[in-house]
XYZ file of C-alpha atoms in Angstrom:
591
model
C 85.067 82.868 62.167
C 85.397 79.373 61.870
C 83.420 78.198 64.928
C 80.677 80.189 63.853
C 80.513 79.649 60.495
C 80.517 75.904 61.352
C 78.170 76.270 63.918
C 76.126 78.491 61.335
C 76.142 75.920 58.578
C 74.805 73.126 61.106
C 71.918 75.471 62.299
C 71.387 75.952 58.565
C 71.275 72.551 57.493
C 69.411 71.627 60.963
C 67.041 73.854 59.915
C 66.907 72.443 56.086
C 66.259 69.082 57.523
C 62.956 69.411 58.659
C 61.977 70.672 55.252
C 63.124 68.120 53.509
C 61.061 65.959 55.663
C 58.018 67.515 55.259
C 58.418 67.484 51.258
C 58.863 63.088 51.817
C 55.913 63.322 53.599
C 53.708 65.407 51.478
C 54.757 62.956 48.278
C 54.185 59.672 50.370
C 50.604 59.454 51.809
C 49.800 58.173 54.954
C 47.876 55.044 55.771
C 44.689 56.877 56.241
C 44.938 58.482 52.738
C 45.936 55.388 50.996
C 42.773 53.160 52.008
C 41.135 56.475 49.469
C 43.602 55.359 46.512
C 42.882 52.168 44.325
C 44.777 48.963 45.286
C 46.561 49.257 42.298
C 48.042 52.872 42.838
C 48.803 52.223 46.363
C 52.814 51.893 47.110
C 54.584 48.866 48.213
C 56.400 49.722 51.266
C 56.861 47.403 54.562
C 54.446 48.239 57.737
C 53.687 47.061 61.177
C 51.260 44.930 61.881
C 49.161 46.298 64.036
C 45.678 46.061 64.532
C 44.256 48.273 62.447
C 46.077 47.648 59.452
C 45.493 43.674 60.463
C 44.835 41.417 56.894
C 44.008 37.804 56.817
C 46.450 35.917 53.612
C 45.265 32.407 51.801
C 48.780 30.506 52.420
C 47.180 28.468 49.533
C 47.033 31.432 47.005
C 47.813 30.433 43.581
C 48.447 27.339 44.251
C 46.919 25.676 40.291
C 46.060 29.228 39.037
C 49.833 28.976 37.625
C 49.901 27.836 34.294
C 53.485 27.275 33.777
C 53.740 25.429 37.018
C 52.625 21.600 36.588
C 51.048 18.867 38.583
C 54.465 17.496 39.436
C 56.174 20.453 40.055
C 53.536 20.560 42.446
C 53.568 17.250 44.098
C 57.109 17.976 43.898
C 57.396 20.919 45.816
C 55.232 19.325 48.644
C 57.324 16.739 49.277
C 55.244 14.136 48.287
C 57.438 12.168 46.082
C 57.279 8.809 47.601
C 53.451 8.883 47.683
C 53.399 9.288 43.745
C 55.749 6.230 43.068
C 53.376 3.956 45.447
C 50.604 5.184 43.440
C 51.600 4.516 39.462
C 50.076 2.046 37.628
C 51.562 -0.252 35.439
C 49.704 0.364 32.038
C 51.061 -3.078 30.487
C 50.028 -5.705 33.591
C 46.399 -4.487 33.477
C 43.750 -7.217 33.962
C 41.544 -7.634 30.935
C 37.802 -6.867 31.543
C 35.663 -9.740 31.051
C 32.900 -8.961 28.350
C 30.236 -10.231 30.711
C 31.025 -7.831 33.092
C 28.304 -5.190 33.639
C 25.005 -4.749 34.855
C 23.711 -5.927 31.051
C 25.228 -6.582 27.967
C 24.997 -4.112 24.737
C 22.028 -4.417 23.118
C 21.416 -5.352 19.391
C 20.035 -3.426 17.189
C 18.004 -4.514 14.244
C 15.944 -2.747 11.349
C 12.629 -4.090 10.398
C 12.485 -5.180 6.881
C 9.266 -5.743 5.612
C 10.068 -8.096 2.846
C 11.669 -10.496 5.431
C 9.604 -10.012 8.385
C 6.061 -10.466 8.432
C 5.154 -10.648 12.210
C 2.828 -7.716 12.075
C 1.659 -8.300 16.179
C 4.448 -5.631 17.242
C 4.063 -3.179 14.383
C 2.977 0.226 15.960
C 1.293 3.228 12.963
C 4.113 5.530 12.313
C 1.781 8.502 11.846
C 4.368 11.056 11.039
C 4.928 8.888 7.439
C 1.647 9.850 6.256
C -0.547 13.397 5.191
C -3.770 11.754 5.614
C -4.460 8.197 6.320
C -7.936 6.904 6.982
C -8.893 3.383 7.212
C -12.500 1.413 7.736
C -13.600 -1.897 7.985
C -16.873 -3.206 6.631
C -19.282 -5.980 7.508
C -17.680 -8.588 4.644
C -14.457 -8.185 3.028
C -14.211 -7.409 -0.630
C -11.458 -8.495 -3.095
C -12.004 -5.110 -5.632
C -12.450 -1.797 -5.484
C -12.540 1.915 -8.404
C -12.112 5.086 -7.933
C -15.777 6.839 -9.058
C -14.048 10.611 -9.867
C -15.796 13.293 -8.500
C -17.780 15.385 -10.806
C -17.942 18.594 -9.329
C -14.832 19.065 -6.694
C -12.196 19.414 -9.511
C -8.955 17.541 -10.384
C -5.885 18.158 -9.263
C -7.126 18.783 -5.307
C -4.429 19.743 -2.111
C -6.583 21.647 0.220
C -8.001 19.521 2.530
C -10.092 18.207 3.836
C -10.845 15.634 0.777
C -13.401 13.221 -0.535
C -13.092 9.871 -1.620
C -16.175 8.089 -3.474
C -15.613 4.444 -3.921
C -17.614 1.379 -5.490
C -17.058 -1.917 -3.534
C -17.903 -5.181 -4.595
C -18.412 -7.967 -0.826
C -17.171 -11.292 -0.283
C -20.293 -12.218 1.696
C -22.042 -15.554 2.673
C -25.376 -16.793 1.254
C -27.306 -14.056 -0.448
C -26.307 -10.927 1.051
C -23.635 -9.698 -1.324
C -23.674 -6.048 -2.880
C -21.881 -3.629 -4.869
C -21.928 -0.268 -2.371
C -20.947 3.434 -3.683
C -19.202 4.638 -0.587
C -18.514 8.501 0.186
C -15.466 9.468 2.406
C -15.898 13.048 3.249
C -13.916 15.482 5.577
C -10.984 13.567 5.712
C -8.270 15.502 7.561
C -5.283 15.307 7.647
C -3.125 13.737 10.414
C -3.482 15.258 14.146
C -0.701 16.951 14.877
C 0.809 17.035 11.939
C 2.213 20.643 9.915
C 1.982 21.847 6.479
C 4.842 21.373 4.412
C 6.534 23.941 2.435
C 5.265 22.742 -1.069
C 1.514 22.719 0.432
C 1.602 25.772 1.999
C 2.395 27.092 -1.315
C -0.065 25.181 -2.674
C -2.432 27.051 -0.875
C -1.178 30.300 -0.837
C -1.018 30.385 -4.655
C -4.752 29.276 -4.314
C -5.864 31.950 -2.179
C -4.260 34.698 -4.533
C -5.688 33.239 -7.066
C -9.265 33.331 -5.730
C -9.662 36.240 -3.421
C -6.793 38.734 -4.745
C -5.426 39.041 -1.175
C -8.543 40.217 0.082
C -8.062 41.055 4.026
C -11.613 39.752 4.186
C -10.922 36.480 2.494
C -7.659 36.172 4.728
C -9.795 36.005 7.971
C -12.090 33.082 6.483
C -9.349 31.148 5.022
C -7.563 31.434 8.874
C -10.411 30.789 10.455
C -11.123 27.488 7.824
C -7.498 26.207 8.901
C -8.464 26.430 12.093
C -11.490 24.477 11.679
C -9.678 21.590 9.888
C -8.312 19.626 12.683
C -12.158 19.457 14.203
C -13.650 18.078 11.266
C -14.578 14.459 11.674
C -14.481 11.658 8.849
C -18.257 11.506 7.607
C -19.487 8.183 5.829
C -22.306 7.543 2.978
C -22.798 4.715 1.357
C -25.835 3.071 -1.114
C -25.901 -0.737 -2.272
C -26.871 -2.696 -4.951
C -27.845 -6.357 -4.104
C -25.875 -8.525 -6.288
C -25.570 -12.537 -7.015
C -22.741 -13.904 -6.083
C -19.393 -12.897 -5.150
C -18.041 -10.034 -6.705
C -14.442 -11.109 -8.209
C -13.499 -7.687 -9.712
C -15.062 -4.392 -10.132
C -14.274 -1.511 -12.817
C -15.911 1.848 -13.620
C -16.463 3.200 -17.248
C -14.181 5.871 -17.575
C -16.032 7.897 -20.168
C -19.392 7.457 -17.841
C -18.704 6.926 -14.565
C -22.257 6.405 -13.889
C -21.678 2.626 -15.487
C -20.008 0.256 -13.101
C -18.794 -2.988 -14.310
C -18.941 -6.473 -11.940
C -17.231 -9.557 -12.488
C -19.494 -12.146 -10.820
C -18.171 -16.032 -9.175
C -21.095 -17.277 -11.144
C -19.533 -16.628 -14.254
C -22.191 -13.597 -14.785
C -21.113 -9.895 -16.263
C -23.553 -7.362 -14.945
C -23.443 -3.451 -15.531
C -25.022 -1.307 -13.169
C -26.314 2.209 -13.472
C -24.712 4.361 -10.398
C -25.688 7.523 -11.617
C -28.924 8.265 -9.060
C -26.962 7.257 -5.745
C -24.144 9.731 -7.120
C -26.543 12.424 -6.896
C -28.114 11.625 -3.669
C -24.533 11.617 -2.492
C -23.749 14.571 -4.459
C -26.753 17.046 -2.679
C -25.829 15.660 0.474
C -22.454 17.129 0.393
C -23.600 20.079 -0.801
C -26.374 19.769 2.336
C -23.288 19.531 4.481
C -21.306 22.181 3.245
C -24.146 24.428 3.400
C -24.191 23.127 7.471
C -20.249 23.193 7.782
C -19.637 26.049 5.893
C -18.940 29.813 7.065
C -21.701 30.672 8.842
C -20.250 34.918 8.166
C -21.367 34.964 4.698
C -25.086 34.071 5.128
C -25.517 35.215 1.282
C -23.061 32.115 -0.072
C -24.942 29.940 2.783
C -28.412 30.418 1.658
C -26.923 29.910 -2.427
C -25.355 26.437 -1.280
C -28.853 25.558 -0.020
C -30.636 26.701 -2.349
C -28.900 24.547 -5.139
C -28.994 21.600 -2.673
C -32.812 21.881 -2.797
C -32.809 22.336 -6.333
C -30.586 19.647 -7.171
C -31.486 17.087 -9.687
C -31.884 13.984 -8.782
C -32.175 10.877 -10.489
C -34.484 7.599 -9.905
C -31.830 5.317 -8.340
C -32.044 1.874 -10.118
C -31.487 -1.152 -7.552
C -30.864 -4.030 -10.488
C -28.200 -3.858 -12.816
C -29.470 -2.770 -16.418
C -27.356 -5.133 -18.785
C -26.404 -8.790 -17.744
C -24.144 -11.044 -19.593
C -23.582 -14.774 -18.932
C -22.138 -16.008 -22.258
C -18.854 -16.835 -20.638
C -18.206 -20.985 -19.737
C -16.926 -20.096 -16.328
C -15.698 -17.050 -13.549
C -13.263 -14.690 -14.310
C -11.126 -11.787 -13.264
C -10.304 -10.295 -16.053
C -11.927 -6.949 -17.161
C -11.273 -3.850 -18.264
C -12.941 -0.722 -19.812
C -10.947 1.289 -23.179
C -10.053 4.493 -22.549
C -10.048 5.238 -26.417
C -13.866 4.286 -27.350
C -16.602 4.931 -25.113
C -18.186 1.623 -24.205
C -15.598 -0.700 -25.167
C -15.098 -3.377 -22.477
C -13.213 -6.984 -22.497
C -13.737 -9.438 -19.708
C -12.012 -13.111 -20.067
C -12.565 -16.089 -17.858
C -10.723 -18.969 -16.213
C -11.133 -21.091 -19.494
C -9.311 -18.540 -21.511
C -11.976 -16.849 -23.054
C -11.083 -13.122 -24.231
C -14.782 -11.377 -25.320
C -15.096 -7.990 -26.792
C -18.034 -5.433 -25.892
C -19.195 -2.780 -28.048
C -22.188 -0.198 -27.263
C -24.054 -0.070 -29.592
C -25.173 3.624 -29.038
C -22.264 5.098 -26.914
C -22.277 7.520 -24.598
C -21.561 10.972 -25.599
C -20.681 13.888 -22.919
C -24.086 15.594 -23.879
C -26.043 12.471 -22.765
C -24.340 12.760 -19.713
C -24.918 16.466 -19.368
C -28.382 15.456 -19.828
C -28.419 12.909 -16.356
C -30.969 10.698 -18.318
C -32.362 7.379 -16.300
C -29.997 5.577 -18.056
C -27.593 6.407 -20.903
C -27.343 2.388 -21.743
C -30.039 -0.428 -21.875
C -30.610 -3.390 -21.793
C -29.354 -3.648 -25.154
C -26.644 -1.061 -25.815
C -24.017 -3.920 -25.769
C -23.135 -6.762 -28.388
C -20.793 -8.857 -27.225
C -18.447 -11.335 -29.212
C -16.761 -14.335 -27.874
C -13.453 -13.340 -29.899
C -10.717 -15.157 -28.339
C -9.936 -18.903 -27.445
C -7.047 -20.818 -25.657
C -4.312 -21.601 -28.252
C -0.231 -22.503 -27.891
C 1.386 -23.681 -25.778
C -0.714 -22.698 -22.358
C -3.456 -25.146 -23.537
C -3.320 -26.783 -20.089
C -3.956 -23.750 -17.651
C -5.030 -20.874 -19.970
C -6.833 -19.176 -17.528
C -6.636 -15.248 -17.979
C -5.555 -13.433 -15.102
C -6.362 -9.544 -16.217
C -6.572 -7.249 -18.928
C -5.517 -4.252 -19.956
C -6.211 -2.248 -23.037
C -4.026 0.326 -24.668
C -3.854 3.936 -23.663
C -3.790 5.589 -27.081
C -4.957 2.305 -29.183
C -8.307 1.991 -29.984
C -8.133 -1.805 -30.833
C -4.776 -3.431 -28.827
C -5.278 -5.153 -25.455
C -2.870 -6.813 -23.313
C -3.571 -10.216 -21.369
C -1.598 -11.654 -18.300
C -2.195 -15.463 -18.203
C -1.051 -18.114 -16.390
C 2.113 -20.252 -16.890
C 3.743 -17.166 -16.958
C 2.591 -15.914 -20.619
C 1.410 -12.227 -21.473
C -0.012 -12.074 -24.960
C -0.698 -8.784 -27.137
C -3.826 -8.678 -29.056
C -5.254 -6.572 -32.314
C -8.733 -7.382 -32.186
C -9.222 -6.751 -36.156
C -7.358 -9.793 -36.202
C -9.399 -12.271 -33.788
C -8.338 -15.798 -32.842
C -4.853 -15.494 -32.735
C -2.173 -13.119 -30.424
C -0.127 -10.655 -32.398
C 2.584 -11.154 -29.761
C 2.473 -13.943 -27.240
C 5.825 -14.143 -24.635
C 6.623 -16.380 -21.668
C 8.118 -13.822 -19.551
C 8.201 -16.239 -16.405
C 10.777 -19.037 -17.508
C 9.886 -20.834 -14.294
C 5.954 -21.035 -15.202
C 4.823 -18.649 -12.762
C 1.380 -17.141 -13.174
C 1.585 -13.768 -14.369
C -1.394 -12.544 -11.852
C -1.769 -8.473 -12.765
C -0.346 -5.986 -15.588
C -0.827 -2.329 -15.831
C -0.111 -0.282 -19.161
C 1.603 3.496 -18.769
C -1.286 6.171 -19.669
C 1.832 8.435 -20.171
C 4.574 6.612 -21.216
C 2.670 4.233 -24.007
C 5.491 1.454 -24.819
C 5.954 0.715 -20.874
C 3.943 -2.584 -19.286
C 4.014 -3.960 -15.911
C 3.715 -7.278 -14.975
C 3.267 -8.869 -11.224
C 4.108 -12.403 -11.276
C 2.772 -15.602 -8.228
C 6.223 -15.945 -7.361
C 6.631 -12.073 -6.029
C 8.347 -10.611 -8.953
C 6.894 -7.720 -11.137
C 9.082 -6.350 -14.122
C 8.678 -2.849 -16.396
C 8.536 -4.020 -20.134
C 9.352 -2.198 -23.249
C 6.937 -2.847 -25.971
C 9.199 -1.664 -29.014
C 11.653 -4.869 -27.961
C 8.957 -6.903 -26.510
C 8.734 -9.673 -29.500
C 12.510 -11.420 -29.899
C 13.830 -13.421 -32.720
C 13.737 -16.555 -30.972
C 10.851 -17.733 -30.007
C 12.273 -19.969 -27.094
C 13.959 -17.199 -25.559
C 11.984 -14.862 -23.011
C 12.479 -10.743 -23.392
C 14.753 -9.023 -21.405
C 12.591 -6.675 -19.156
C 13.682 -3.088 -18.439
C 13.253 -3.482 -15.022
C 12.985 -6.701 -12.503
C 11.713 -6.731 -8.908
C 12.021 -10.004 -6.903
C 12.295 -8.888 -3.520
C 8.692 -9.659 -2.512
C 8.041 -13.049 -0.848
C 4.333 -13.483 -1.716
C 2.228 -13.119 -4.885
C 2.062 -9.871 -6.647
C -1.830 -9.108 -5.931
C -1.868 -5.960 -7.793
C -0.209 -2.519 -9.524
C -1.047 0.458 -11.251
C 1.158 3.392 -12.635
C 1.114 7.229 -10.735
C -1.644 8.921 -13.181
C 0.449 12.080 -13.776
C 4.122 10.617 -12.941
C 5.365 8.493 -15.453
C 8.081 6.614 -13.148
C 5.970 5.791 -10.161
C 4.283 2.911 -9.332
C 2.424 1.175 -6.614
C 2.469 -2.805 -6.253
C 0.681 -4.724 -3.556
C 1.568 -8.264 -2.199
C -0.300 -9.984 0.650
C 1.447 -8.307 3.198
C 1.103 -4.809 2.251
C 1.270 -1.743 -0.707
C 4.773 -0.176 -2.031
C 5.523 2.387 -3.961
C 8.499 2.444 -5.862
C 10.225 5.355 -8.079
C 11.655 3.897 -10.934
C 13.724 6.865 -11.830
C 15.855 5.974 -9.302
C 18.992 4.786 -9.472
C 21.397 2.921 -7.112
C 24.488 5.117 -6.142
C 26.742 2.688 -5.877
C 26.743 0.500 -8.869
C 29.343 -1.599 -7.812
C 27.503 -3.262 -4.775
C 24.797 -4.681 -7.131
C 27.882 -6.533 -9.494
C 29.554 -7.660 -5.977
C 25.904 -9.053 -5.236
C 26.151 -10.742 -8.825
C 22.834 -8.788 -9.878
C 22.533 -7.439 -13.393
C 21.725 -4.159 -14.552
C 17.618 -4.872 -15.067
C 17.292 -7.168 -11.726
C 16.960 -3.619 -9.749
C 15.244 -5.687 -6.781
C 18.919 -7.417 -6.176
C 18.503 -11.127 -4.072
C 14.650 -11.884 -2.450
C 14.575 -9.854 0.627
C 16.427 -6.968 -0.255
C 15.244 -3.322 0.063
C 15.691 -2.203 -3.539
C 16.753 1.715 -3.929
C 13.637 2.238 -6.080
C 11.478 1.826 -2.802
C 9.664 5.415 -1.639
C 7.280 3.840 0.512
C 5.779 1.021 2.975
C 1.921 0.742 4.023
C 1.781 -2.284 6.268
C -0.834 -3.184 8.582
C -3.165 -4.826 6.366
C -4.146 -8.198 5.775
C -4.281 -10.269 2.602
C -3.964 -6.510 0.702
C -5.774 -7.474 -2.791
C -5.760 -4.625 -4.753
C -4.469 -0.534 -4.878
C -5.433 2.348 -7.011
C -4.077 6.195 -7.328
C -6.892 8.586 -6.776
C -7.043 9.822 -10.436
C -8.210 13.877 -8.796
C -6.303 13.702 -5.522
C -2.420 13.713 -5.957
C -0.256 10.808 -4.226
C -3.752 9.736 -2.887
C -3.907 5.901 -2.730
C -6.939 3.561 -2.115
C -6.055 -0.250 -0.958
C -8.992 -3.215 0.035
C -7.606 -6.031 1.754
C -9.450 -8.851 4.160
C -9.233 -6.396 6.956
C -11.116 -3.736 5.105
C -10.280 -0.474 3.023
C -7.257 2.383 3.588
C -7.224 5.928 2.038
C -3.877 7.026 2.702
C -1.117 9.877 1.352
C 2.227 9.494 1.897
C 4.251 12.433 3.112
C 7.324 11.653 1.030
C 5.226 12.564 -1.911
């Protein structure tokens, strides 16, 4: 039994063996099965090479991919050690670089300041610093220029494109001098440049307002926009001969048919305006008719049909009052803005003389577009002032201003550096009379605040202007100037001219010979402390000659021998300059 048992078991288990084989190989699949299975679930066992399971191996795998293994470790582990010592560097014994070394040395970079550098040759038009900015230049400079306000566009005007009338006054040779109403019409705004935020507004609130978001109206205002940028500045322009020079030039404000002339022959003369208006005025109409949208043939033939029916008045060439009572020129003149047909010119001698219509204009006579509202003797005029105190020597009066809600106070800037306050119910003697300029300067141009009554400016010849406050204007001593609210001596050349922003009480624009600024008085310096380290006080804003004072919004340069600036009185931010190189209409884009 026990040789066949044993000899049983081993067949048994000889037999099991196979079995247990096949189960191994059933769990473990061949190679055949395994290129089937991802690379991931294959096994990890050893094989034969052989050439169909033949794979190619990068002995360079992973060689940086490691991040825990370093650059040295690297080197290190390639033997390389020597070769790494050869190549350090000694950080400490390093050669200094020469500054001259280099294909060119760092450039240096400057700022232009235009109250230090005057070399205009290089100056290129920064056209991205302006809305609109229009400039012309006519056959003979002229050293004045007003604003005639439109009658029938409207104040307060955004859309463009905008008109400008003006009333010139040459500089000419011989006899060929004129006073010229000029019309600026379809004047763009810059090529290229977008609408802002606060003027698209502008005109969307404009457009609601008129059409009631009619899809209509929509399609003409789009298609007007798109029109805007093709429109091409149109000129118009009548004269008046006139004799002599034309030293300043003002325009009634209650009639704006009346223009005022200061002649270099020491000659007032007023001239009637009115008929050239109107020519000017159905022209535009004539063009708008032309211009307009050609859709709405109804509006069209309305537009001409007023044009055609447009009354026009018999244009007078000569002026219609002339007065030569003064002893000499003058520059001096000004027109009240309290009484209709008030007006005070003063000469080089220091004579201050007082007109007063003596039928004034009402706003039914102007309704009524008669010939001419004024005659040849609508005007008395009273020599009412003389030279007195202590600027006996040079009392020539510079300009004059009269008060904005005072029917009989006027302001005078003389030279010497004096600015006297009149009353003229009290004539022959200055109610207040104040050397503001302790070095004697000539106090060339002053400008009173429509809105803010108590504030005067004052442009000096030595490039200084200053902001004055009325209510402390008079001090106890006598020999001791006021202390302005405000003083600006960072200009270089002679204050030629300012005038305060219309509808901002705080702005200003002031013109030297080299150019117009506007400044924002509201402004204040952030850092207080700079001004004290510059040993400036707290109303010598302008700091040291040459400085650019915080106050300062704006720069128009470009212009030679700039004489005078106004603010259009309809168009906001829209200013008007004459200089020897001609005239500028311009609006900022900061404003």
């Amino acid at each position: 039994m026990g040789k066949k048992s044993k000899r049983s078991r081993k067949s048994e288990s000889e037999q099991a063996a196979p079995t247990t084989a096949v189960e191994a190989s059933s769990s473990t699949p061949s190679l055949e099965d395994e290129s089937r299975v991802a690379p991931s679930l294959r096994t990890n066992r050893p094989e034969d090479i052989s050439e169909e399971n033949l794979r190619c191996e990068d002995p360079y795998e992973d060689l940086y991919e490691d991040d825990d293994e370093s650059y040295e470790d690297v080197y290190e582990s390639s033997g390389d050690e020597e070769e790494c010592d050869e190549m350090a560097i000694d950080k400490d014994n390093l050669p200094s670089i020469s500054e001259n070394d280099g294909s060119c040395p760092p450039s240096k970079i400057t700022s232009w300041n235009p109250f230090q550098n005057h070399d205009k040759s290089n100056l290129e038009m920064d056209e991205s610093a302006y809305k609109m900015h229009h400039a012309l230049t006519p056959e003979w400079p002229s050293l004045s220029l007003d604003i005639l306000p439109d009658r029938t566009l409207g104040d307060n005007r955004t859309r463009f494109p905008h008109v400008v009338t003006l009333v010139v006054g040459s500089q000419a040779e011989g006899g060929k001098n004129k006073l010229t109403v000029l019309r600026m019409s379809d004047l763009s705004r810059m090529a290229g440049r977008e609408k802002t935020e606060k003027e698209l507004d502008d005109e969307m609130l404009g457009e609601e307002w008129r059409h009631e978001d009619s899809d209509q109206d929509e399609e003409e205002s789009s298609s007007s926009d798109e029109e805007e940028e093709d429109l091409d500045p149109v000129l118009e322009n009548y004269s008046f001969p006139h004799k002599g020079g034309i030293n300043r030039i003002r325009v009634c404000p209650q009639n704006s048919d009346v223009v005022a002339a200061w002649s270099d022959e020491g000659v007032v003369s007023l001239y009637d305006v009115g008929g050239a208006l109107d020519l000017l005025d159905r022209s535009l109409m004539g063009s708008s008719n032309n211009s307009g949208n050609k859709k709405d043939k109804n509006a069209s033939e309305t537009i001409g049909n007023k044009a055609s029916t447009y009354q026009v008045r018999k244009m007078r060439k000569d002026p219609f009052f002339v007065y030569s009572g003064h002893s000499t020129e003058g520059y001096a003149i000004d027109w009240s803005n309290v009484i209709p047909g008030r007006l005070a010119t003063a000469d080089c001698d220091g004579h201050i003389h007082i007109w007063n219509a003596t039928h004034p204009v009402t706003s039914k006579d102007i309704a009524s577009k008669s010939s001419s509202s004024w005659g040849n003797s609508s005007f008395e005029v009273k020599p009412t002032y003389s030279p007195s105190g202590d600027n006996i020597d040079n009392p020539s009066v510079e300009d004059l201003q009269w008060s904005p809600n005072e029917a009989t106070v006027l302001a005078s800037a003389e030279c010497g550096g004096y600015v006297r306050i009149y009353d003229v119910r009290c004539p022959n003697r200055a109610m207040i009379s104040n050397k503001i300029h302790g070095n004697g300067a000539d106090v060339n141009v002053i400008s009173w605040n429509r809105l803010v009554s108590n504030l005067l400016a004052s442009g000096g010849d030595d490039g200084s202007f200053c902001v004055w406050d009325l209510r402390n204007f008079q001090t106890p001593d006598k020999s001791q100037s006021p202390k302005p609210l405000a003083r600006f001596h960072c200009h270089k050349t002679p204050i030629t001219s300012l005038e305060w922003h219309p509808t901002d009480e705080s702005m200003i624009a002031v013109s030297d010979e080299n150019g117009t600024y506007i400044y924002d008085l509201s402004i204040e310096e952030d850092d207080p402390e700079h001004s004290s380290k510059r040993g400036v006080n707290e109303a010598d804003n302008g700091g040291t000659e040459g400085v650019i004072p915080p106050q300062l919004l704006f720069v128009h340069s470009g212009s030679e021998m700039t004489k005078e600036v106004h603010w259009h009185p309809q168009i906001p931010s829209c200013v008007a300059t004459t200089s020897l190189t001609g005239f500028t209409v311009f609006i900022p884009s900061n404003l």
